[in-house]
Structure formats: structure tokens, C-alpha cells
mmCIF file of C-alpha atoms and ligand atoms in Angstrom:
data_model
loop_
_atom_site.group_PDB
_atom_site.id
_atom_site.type_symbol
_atom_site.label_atom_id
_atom_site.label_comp_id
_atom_site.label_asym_id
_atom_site.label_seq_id
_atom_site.Cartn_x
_atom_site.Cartn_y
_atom_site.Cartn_z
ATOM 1 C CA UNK A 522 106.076 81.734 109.800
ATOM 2 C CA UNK A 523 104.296 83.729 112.538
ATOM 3 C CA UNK A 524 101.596 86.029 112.892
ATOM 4 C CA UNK A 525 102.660 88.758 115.401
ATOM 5 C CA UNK A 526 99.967 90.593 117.724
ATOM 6 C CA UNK A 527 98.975 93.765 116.022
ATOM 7 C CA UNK A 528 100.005 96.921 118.286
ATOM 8 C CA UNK A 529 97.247 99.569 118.777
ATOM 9 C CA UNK A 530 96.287 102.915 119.613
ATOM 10 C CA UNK A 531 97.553 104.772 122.265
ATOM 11 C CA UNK A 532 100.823 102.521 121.823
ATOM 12 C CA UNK A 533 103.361 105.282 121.272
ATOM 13 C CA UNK A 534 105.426 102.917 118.729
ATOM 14 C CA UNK A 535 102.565 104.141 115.987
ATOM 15 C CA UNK A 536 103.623 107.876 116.309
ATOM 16 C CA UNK A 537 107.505 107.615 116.143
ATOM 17 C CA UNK A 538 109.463 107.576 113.330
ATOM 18 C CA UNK A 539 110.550 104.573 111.376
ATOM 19 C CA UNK A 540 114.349 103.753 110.030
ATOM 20 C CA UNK A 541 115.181 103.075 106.822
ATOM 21 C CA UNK A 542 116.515 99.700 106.139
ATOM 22 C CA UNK A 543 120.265 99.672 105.416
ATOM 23 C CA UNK A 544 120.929 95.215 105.095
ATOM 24 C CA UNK A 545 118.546 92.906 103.865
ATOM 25 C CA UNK A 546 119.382 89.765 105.587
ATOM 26 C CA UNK A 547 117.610 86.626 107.291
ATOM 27 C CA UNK A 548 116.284 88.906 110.167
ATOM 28 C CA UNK A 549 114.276 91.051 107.172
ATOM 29 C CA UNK A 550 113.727 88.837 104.849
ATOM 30 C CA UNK A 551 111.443 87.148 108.292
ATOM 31 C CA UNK A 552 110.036 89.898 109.194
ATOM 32 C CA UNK A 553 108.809 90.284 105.873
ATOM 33 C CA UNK A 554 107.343 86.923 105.555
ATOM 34 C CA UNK A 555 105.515 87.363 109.529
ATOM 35 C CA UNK A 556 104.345 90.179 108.099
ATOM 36 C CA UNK A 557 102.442 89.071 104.922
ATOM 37 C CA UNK A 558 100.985 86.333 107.359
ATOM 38 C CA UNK A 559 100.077 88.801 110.452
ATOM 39 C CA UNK A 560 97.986 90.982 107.457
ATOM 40 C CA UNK A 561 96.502 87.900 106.040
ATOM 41 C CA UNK A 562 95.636 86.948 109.223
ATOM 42 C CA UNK A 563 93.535 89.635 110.326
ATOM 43 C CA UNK A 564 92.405 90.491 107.026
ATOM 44 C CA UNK A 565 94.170 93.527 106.552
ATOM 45 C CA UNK A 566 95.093 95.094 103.321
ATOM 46 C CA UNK A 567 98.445 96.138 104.256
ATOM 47 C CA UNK A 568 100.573 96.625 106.814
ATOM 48 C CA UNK A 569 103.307 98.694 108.032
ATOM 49 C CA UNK A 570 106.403 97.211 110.243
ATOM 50 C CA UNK A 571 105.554 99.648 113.343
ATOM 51 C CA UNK A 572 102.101 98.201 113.618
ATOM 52 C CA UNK A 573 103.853 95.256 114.711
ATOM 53 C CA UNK A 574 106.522 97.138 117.160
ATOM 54 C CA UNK A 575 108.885 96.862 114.668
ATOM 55 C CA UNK A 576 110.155 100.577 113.668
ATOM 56 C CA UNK A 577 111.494 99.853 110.288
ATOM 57 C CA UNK A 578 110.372 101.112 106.919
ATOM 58 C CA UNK A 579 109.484 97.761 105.408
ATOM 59 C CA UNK A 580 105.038 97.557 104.269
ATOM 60 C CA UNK A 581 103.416 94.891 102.927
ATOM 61 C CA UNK A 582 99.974 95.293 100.652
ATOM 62 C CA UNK A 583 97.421 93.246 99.014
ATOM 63 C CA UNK A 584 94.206 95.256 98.022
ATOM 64 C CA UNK A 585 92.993 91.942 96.626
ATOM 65 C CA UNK A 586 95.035 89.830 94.483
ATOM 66 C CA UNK A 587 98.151 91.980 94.275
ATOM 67 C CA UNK A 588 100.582 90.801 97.129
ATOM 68 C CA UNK A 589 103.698 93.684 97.223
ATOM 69 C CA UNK A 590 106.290 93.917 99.685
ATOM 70 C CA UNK A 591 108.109 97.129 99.879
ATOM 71 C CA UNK A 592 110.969 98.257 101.859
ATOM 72 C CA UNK A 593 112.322 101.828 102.485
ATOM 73 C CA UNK A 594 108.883 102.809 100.115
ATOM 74 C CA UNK A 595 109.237 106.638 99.409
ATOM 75 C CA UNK A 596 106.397 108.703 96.945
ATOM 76 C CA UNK A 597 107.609 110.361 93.905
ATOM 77 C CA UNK A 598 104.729 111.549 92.442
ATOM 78 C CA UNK A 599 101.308 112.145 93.481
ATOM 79 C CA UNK A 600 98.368 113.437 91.090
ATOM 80 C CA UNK A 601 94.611 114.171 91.392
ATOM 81 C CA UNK A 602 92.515 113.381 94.434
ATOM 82 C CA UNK A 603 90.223 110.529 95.479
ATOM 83 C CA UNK A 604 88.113 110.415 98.867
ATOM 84 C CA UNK A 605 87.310 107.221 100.764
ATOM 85 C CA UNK A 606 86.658 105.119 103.497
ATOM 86 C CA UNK A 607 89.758 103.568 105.428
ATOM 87 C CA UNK A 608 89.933 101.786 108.401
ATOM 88 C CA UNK A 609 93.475 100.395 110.446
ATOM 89 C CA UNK A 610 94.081 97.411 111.807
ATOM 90 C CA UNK A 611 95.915 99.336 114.891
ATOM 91 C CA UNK A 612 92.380 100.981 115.771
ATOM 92 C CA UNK A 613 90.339 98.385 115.646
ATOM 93 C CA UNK A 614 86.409 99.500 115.160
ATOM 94 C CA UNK A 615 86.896 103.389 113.757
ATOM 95 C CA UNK A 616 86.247 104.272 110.434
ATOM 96 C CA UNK A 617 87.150 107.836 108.683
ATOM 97 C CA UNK A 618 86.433 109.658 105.218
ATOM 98 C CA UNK A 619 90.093 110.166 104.077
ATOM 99 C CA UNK A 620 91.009 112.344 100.858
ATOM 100 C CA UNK A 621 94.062 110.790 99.405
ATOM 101 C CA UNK A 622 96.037 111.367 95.978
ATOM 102 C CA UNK A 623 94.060 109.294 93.349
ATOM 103 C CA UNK A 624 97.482 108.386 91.537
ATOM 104 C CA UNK A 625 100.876 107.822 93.481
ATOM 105 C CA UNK A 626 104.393 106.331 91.932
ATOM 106 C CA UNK A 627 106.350 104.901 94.469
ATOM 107 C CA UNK A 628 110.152 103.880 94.887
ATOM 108 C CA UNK A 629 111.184 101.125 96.844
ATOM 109 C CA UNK A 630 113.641 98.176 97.221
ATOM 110 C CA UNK A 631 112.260 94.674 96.989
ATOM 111 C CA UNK A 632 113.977 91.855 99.247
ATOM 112 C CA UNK A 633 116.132 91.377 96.710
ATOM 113 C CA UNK A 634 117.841 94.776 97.451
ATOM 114 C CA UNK A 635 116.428 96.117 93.726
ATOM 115 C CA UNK A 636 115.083 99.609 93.171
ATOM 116 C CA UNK A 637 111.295 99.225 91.971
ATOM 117 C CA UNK A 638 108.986 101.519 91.148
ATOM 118 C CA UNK A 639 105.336 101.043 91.739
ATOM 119 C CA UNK A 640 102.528 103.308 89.865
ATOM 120 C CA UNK A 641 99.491 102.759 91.471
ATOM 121 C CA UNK A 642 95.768 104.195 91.375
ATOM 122 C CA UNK A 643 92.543 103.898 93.225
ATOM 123 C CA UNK A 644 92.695 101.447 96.194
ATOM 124 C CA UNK A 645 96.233 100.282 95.832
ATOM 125 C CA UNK A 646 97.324 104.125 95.997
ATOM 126 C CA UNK A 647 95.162 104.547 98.677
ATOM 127 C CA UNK A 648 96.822 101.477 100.788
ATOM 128 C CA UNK A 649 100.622 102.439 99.787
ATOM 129 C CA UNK A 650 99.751 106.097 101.430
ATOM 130 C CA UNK A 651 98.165 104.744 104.264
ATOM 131 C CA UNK A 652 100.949 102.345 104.944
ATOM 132 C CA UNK A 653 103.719 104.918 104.140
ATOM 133 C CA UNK A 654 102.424 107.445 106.624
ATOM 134 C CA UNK A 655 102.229 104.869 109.375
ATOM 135 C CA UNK A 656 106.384 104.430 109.227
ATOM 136 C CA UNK A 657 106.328 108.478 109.692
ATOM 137 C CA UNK A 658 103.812 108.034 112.827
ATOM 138 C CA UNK A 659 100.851 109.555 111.157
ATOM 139 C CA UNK A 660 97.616 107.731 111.395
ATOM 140 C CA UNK A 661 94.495 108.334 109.088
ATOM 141 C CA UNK A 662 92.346 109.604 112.052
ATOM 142 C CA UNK A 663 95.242 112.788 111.623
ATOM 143 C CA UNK A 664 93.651 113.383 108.059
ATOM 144 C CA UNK A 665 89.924 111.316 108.275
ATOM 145 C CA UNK A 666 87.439 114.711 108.014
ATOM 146 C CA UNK A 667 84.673 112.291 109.190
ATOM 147 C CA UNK A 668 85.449 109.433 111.895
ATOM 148 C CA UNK A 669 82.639 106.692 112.354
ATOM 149 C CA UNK A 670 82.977 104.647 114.961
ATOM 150 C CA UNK A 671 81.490 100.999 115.110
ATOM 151 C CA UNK A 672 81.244 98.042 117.387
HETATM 152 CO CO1 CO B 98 96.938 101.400 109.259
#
């Protein structure tokens, strides 16, 4: 159990492209766990491995009471449209206005190297999207129409 320091903007780890994950073994199955405790944390509601340095596709979320851990996540199917606030633990203090899809499905393996496939709406879509773009080095200030920053 660790909580890792949380790498932030400019850090060029955040813009480069994240591997899949081709063996779950001890090393991943650790990472996942210091992951789940770096979000808790800092009260994040999900996190991606590069925000830690790590350039993997493995996320963690938790929108409230819904702890998921997702590795090599990929979206399926997106429908309608939903606009909202988001924020990101790698830039601390900045807001944005973000218009995400409203419903996603996405594929994934657990750590038990299964396929799953998650349909989420509302918030948890929201936090799978933001999490999956972060392992493709795109950050919500690359789609926020409105950025709010605050001390
Ligand atoms: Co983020």
C-alpha cells in the first residue's frame, strides 16, 4: 500500500501515449492497489496510471460508492451528450465546462485477466472518458469550452 505523488501539468508523461497491458502479474496487480489509495487519498474520482508516471492503460474510478478498476479500458459505444464541470487531479486549481457523451459502454479486463463490459451514464460516464483520454495524453482543458481557474 502506497500513495504515489500525483504528476502534473507541464509534466510531458500526461501527453504521451499509454501501453496496453499484455501480463497481469504482482507488479499490476500493485500498481492497481497504489492506485485506488493515491485517488482516495487526494480525493479524486478516478485516476489514470500516467498521472502517476506510470504509462500503462490501467484507471481506477469511484464517482461515489462504485469502486472499478479497469485495465486496457477501450469505448464501444457512446450516445447522447451531457455538459459539466470537471476538474483533474494533475492540474490542481482549474476548472472547465466539458461536453461529454451522456451514455458510454466500455470494454475492459479486470485483474483477473476477464473481459468486462461497463455501461455507464451521467457522472460515472463522465469519469471513465476523462480517465480514458488521459492514457491517450489528452487532458480536459483540450475539450473544456470554459476554464475557471481557482485558488
Ligand atoms: Co484527470
Amino acid at each position: 500500500m502506497a500513495v504515489y505523488k500525483v504528476v502534473t501539468v507541464p509534466n510531458e508523461v500526461l501527453r504521451t501515449k499509454a501501453k496496453e497491458v499484455t501480463r497481469i502479474n504482482d507488479g499490476l496487480l500493485r500498481l492497481l492497489e497504489n492506485m485506488k489509495d493515491t485517488m482516495y487519498e487526494f480525493d479524486g474520482i478516478g485516476l489514470a496510471a500516467p498521472q502517476i508516471g506510470v504509462l500503462k492503460r490501467v484507471i481506477v474510478v469511484d464517482p461515489g460508492d462504485n469502486y472499478m478498476e479497469l485495465i486496457n479500458p477501450e469505448i464501444i459505444y457512446k450516445e447522447g451528450e451531457q455538459t459539466g464541470r470537471e476538474g483533474c487531479l494533475s492540474i490542481p486549481g482549474v476548472y472547465g465546462k466539458v461536453s461529454r457523451a451522456k451514455k458510454v459502454i466500455v470494454k475492459a479486463l479486470n485483474r483477473h485477466n476477464e473481459t468486462i463490459t461497463v455501461e455507464a451514464e451521467d457522472l460515472l460516464a463522465r469519469v471513465l472518458q476523462h480517465e480514458i483520454d488521459h492514457l491517450d495524453g489528452i487532458l480536459f482543458i483540450d475539450k473544456a469550452t470554459e476554464i475557471i481557474k481557482e485558488k
